PDB file of C-alpha atoms in Angstrom:
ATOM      1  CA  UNK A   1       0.000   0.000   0.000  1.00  0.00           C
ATOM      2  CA  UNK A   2       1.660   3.151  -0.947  1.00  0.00           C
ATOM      3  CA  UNK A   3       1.380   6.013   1.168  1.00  0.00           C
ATOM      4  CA  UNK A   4       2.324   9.961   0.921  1.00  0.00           C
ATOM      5  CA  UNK A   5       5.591  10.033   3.588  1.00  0.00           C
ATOM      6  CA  UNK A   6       6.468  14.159   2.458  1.00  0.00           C
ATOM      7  CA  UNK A   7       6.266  17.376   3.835  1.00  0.00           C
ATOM      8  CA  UNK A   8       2.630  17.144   5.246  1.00  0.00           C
ATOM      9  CA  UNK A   9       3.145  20.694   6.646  1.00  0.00           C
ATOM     10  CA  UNK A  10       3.331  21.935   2.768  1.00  0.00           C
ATOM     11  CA  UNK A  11       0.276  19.928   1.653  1.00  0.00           C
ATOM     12  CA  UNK A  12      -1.594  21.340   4.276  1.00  0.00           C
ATOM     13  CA  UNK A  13      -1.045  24.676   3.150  1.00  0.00           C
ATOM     14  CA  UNK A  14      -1.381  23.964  -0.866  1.00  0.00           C
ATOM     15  CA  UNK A  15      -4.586  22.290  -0.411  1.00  0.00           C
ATOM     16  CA  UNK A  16      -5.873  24.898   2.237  1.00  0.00           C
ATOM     17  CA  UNK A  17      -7.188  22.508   4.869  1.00  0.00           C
ATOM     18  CA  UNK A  18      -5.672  20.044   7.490  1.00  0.00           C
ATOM     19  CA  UNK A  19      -5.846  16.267   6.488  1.00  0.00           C
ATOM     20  CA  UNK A  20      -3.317  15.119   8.666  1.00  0.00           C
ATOM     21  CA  UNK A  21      -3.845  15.337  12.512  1.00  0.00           C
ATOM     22  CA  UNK A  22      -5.048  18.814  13.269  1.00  0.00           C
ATOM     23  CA  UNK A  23      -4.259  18.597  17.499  1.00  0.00           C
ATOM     24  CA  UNK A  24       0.019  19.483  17.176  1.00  0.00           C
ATOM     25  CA  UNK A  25       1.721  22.647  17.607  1.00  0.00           C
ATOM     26  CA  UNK A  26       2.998  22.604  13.985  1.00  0.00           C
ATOM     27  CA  UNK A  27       0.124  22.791  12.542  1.00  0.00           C
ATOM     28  CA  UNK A  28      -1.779  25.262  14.888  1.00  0.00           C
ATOM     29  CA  UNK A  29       1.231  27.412  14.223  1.00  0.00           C
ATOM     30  CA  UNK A  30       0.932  27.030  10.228  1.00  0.00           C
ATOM     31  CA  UNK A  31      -2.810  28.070  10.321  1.00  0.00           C
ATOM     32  CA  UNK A  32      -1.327  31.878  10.724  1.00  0.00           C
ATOM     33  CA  UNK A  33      -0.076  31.264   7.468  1.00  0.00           C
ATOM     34  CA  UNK A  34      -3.095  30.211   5.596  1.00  0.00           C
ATOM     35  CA  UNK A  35      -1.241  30.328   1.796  1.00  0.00           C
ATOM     36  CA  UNK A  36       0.517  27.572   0.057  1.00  0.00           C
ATOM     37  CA  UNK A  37       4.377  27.077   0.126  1.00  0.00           C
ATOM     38  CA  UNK A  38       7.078  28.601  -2.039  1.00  0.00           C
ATOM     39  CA  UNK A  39       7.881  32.179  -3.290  1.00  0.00           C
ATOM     40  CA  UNK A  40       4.516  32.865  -4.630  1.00  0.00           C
ATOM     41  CA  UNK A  41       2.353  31.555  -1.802  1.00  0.00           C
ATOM     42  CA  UNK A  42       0.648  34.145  -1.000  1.00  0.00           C
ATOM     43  CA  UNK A  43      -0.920  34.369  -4.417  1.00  0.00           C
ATOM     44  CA  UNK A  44      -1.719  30.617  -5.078  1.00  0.00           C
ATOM     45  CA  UNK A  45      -5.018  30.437  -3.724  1.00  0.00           C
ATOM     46  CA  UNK A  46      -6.466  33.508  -6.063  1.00  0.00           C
ATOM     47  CA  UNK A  47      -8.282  33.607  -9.027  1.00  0.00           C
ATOM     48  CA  UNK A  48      -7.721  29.843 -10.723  1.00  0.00           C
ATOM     49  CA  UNK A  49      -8.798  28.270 -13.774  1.00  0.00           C
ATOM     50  CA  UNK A  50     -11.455  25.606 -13.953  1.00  0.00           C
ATOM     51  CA  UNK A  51      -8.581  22.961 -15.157  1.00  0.00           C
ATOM     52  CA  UNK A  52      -6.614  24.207 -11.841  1.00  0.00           C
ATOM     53  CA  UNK A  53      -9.264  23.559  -9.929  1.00  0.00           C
ATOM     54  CA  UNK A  54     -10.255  20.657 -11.160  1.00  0.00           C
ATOM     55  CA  UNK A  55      -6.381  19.093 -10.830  1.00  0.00           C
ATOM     56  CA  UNK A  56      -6.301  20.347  -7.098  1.00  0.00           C
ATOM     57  CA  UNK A  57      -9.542  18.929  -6.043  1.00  0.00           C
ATOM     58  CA  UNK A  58      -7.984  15.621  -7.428  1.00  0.00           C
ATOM     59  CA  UNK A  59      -4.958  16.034  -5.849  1.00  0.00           C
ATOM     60  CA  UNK A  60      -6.297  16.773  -2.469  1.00  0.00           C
ATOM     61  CA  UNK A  61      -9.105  14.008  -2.562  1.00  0.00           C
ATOM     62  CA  UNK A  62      -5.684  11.466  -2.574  1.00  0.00           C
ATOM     63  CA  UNK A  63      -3.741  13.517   0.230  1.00  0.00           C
ATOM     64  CA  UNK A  64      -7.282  13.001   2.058  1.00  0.00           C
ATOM     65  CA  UNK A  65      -7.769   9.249   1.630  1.00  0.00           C
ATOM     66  CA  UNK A  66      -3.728   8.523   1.090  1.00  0.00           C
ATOM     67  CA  UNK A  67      -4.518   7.357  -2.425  1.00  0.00           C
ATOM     68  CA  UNK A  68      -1.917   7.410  -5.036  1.00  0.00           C
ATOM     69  CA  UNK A  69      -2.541   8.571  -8.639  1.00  0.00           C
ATOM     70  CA  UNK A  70      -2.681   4.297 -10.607  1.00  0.00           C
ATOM     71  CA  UNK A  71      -5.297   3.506  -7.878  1.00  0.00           C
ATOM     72  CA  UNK A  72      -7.414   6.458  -7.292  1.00  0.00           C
ATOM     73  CA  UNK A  73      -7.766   6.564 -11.493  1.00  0.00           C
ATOM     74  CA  UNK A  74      -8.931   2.587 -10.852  1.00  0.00           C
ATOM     75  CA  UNK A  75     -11.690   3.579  -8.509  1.00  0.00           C
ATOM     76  CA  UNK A  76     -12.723   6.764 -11.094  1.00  0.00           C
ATOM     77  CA  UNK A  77     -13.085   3.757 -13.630  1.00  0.00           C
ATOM     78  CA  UNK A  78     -14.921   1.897 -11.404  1.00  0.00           C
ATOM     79  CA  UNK A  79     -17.192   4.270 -10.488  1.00  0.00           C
ATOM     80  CA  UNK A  80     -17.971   5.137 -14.166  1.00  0.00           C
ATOM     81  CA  UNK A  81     -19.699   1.731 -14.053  1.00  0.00           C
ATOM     82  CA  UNK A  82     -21.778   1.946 -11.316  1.00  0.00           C
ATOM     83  CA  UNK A  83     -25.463   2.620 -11.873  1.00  0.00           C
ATOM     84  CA  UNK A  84     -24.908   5.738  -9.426  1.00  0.00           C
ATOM     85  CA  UNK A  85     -23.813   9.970  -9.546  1.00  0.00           C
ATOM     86  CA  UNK A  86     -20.218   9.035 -10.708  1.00  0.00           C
ATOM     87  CA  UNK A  87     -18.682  11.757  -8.268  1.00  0.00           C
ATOM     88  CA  UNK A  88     -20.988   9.555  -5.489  1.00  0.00           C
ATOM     89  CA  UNK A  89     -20.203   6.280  -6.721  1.00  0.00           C
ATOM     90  CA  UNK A  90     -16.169   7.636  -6.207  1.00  0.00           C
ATOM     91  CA  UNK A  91     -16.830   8.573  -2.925  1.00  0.00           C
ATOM     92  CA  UNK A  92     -18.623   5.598  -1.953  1.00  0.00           C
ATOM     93  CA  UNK A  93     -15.693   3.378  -2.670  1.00  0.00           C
ATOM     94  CA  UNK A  94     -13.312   5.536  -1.242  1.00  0.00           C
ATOM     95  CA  UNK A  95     -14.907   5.685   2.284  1.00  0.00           C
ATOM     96  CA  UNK A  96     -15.150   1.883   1.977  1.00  0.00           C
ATOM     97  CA  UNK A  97     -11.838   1.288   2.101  1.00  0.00           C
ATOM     98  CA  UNK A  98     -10.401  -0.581   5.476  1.00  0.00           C
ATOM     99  CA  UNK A  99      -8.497   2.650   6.700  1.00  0.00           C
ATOM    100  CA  UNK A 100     -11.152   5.037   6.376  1.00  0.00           C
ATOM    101  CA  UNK A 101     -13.625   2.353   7.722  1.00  0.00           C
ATOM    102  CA  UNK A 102     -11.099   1.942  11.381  1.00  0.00           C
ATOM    103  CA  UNK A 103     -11.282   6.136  10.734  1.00  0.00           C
ATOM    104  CA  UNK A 104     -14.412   6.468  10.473  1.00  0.00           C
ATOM    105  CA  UNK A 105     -15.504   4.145  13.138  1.00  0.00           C
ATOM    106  CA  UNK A 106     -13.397   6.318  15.845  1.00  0.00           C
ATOM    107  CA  UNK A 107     -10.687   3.348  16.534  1.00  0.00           C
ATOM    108  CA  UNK A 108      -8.083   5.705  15.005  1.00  0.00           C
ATOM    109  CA  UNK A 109      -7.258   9.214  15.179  1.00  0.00           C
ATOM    110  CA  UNK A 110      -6.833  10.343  11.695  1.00  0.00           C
ATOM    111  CA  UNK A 111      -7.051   7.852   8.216  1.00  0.00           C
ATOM    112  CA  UNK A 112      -3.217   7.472   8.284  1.00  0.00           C
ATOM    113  CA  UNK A 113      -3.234   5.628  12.070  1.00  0.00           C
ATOM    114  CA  UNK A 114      -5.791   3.815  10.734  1.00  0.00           C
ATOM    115  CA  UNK A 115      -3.379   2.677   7.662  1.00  0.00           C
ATOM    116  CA  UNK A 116      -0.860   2.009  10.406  1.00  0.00           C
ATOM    117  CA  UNK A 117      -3.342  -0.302  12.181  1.00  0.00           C
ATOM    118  CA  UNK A 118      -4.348  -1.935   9.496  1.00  0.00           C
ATOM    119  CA  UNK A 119      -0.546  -2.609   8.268  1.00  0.00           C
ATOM    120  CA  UNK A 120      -0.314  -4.020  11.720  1.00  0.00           C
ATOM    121  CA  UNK A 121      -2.869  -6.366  11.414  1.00  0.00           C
ATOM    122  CA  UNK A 122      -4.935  -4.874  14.553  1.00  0.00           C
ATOM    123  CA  UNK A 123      -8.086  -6.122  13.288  1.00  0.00           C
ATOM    124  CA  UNK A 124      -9.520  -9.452  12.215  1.00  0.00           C
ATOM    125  CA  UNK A 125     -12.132  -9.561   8.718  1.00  0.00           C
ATOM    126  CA  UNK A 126     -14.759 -12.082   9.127  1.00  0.00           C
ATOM    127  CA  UNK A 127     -12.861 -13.835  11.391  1.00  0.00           C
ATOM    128  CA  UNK A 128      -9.611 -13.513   9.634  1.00  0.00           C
ATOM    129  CA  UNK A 129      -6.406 -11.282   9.989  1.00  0.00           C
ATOM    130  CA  UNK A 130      -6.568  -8.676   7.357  1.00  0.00           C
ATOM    131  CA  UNK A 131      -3.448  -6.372   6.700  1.00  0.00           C
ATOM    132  CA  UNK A 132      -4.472  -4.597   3.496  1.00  0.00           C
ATOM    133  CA  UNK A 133      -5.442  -1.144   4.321  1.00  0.00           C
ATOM    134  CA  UNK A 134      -7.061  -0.650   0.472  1.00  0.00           C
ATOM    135  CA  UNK A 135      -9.201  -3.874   0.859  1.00  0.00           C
ATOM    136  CA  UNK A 136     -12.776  -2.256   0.059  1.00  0.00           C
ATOM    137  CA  UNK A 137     -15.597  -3.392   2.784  1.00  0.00           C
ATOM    138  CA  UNK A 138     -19.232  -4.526   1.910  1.00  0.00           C
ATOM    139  CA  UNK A 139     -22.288  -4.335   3.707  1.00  0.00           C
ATOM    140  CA  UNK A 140     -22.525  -7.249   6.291  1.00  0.00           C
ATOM    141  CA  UNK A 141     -18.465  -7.464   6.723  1.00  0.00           C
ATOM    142  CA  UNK A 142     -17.236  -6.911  10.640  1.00  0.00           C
ATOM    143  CA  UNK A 143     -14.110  -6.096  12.149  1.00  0.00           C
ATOM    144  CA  UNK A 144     -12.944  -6.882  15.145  1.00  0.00           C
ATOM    145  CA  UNK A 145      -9.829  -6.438  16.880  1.00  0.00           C
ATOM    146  CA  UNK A 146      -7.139  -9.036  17.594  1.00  0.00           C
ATOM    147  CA  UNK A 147      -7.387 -10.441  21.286  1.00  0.00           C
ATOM    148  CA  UNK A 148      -3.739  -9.302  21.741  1.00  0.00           C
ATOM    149  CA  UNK A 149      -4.444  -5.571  20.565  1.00  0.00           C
ATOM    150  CA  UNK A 150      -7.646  -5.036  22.524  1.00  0.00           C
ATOM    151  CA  UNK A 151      -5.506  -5.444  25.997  1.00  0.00           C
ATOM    152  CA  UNK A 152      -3.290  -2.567  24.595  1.00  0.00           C
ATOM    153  CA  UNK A 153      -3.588   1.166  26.452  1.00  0.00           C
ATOM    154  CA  UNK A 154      -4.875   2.901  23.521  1.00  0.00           C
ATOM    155  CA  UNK A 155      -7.853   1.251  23.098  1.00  0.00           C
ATOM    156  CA  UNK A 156      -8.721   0.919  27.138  1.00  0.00           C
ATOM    157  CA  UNK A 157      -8.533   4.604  26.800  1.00  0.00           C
ATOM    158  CA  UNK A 158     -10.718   4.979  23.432  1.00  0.00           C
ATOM    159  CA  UNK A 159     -13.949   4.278  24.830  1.00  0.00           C
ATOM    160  CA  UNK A 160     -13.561   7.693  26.839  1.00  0.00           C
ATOM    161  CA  UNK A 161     -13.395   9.245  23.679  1.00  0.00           C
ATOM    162  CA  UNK A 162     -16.733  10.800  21.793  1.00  0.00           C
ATOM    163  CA  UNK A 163     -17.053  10.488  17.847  1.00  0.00           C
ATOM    164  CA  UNK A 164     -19.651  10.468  15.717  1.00  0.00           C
ATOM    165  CA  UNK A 165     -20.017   7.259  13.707  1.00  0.00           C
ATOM    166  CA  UNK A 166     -21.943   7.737  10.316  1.00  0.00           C
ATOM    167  CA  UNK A 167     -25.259   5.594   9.913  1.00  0.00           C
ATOM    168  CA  UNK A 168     -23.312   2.869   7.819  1.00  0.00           C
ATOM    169  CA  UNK A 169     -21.193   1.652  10.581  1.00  0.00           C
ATOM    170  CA  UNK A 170     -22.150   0.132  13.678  1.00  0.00           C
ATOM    171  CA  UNK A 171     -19.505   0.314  16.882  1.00  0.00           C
ATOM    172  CA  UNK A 172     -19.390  -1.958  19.092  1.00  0.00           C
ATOM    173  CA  UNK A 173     -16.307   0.021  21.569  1.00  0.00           C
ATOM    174  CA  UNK A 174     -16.715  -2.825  24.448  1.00  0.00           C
ATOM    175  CA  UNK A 175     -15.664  -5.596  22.033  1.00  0.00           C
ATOM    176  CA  UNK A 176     -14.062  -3.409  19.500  1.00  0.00           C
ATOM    177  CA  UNK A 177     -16.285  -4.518  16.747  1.00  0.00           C
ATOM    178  CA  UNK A 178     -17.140  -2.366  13.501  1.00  0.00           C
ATOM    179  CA  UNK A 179     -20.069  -4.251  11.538  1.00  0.00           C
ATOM    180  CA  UNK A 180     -20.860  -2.418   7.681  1.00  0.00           C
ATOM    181  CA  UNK A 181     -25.017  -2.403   8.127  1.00  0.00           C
ATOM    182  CA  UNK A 182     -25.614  -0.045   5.245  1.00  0.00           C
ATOM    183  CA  UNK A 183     -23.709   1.822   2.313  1.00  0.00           C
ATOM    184  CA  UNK A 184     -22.158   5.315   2.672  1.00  0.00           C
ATOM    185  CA  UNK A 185     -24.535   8.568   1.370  1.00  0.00           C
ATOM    186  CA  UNK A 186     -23.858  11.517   0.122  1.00  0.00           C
ATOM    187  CA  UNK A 187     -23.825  13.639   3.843  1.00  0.00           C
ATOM    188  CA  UNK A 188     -21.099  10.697   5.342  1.00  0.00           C
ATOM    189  CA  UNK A 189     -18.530  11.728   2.353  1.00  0.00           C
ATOM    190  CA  UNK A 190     -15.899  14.193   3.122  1.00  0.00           C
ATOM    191  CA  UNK A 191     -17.148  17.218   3.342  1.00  0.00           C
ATOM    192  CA  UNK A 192     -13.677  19.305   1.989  1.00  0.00           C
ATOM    193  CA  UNK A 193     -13.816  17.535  -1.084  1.00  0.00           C
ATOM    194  CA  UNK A 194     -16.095  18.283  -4.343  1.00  0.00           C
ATOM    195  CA  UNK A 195     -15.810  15.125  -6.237  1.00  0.00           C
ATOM    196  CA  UNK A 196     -17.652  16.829  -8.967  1.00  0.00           C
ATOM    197  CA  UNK A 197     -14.820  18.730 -10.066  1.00  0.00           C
ATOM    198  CA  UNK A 198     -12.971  15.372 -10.119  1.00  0.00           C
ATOM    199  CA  UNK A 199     -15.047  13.720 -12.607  1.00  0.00           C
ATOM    200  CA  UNK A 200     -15.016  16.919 -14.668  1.00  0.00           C
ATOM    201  CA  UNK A 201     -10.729  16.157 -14.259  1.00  0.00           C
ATOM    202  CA  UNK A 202     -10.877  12.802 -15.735  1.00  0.00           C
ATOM    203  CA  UNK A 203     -13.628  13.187 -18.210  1.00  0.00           C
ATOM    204  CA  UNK A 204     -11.400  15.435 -20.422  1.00  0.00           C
TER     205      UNK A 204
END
């Protein structure tokens, strides 16, 4: 599973909004300078063309999920073939993946802890150790974590922690258990990111 591993300070100025983990002191600092990197910062986020746009929106939809360019252009093409909005059918498969599932579910703090985890084989599939963090879920799948990780500190300590699960997941903190009852909508995608102007990217 490839992974972004640069800068994240300098994404999280180009793409104007935090997708990393929003609670250090670098990046509470950075908000004061709320332009994009390099000499002519200050002037990025000004008057664009629709082709710019369209090309950032891409690019930050991947920084969000952690997608690189070969796979997120496979789920486009999949989502072409669903019998669905194609910008909703993208963002359907996207939250279904297994890292933005553990993310979603509150059992990590931000998508790329979740990637860790599931790299780490925290959580069982069905039943069975999973370590892909791209495997897409379905409706009736459940995780559950591993009997060693669920005596570790960090999750003793999670179920003191308030999130707000979308409709499509059901959590389970006391065992650890995430069961898919239902299929992500339109108000559980991201809200930073305007898939439209994605499709309108790779249409061209």
């Amino acid at each position: 599973m490839a992974r972004y591993t640069g800068p994240k300070v300098k994404i999280f100025r180009r793409e104007g909004i935090n997708i990393f983990d929003a609670n250090t002191s670098k990046f509470k600092a950075v908000v004061k300078k709320n332009y994009a990197p390099g000499v002519h910062g200050k002037n990025a986020f000004g008057k664009k063309s629709e082709f710019s746009k369209q090309l950032r929106e891409k690019q930050k939809a991947k920084k969000v999920y952690g997608i690189l360019e070969r796979q997120f252009k496979k789920y486009y093409t999949e989502a072409t073939k669903a019998q669905d909005i194609t910008g909703d059918a993208l963002m359907k498969i996207c939250e279904r993946r297994l890292d933005n599932v553990i993310y979603r579910a509150g059992m990590s703090k931000t998508r790329f802890h979740g990637r860790q985890m599931a790299n780490h084989g925290i959580f069982k599939l069905n039943g069975k150790k999973v370590t892909i963090p791209s495997i897409l879920l379905k409706q009736g799948d459940v995780l559950e974590a591993r009997d060693k990780a669920k005596k570790h500190k960090y999750f003793e300590e999670l179920s003191k922690k308030k999130v707000n699960i979308p409709r499509w997941l059901k959590v389970d903190k006391a065992n650890l258990k995430i069961e898919i009852v239902g299929i992500p909508q339109s108000d559980d995608f991201e809200k930073t990111i305007n898939s439209q102007l994605i499709i309108e990217y790779y249409s061209k």
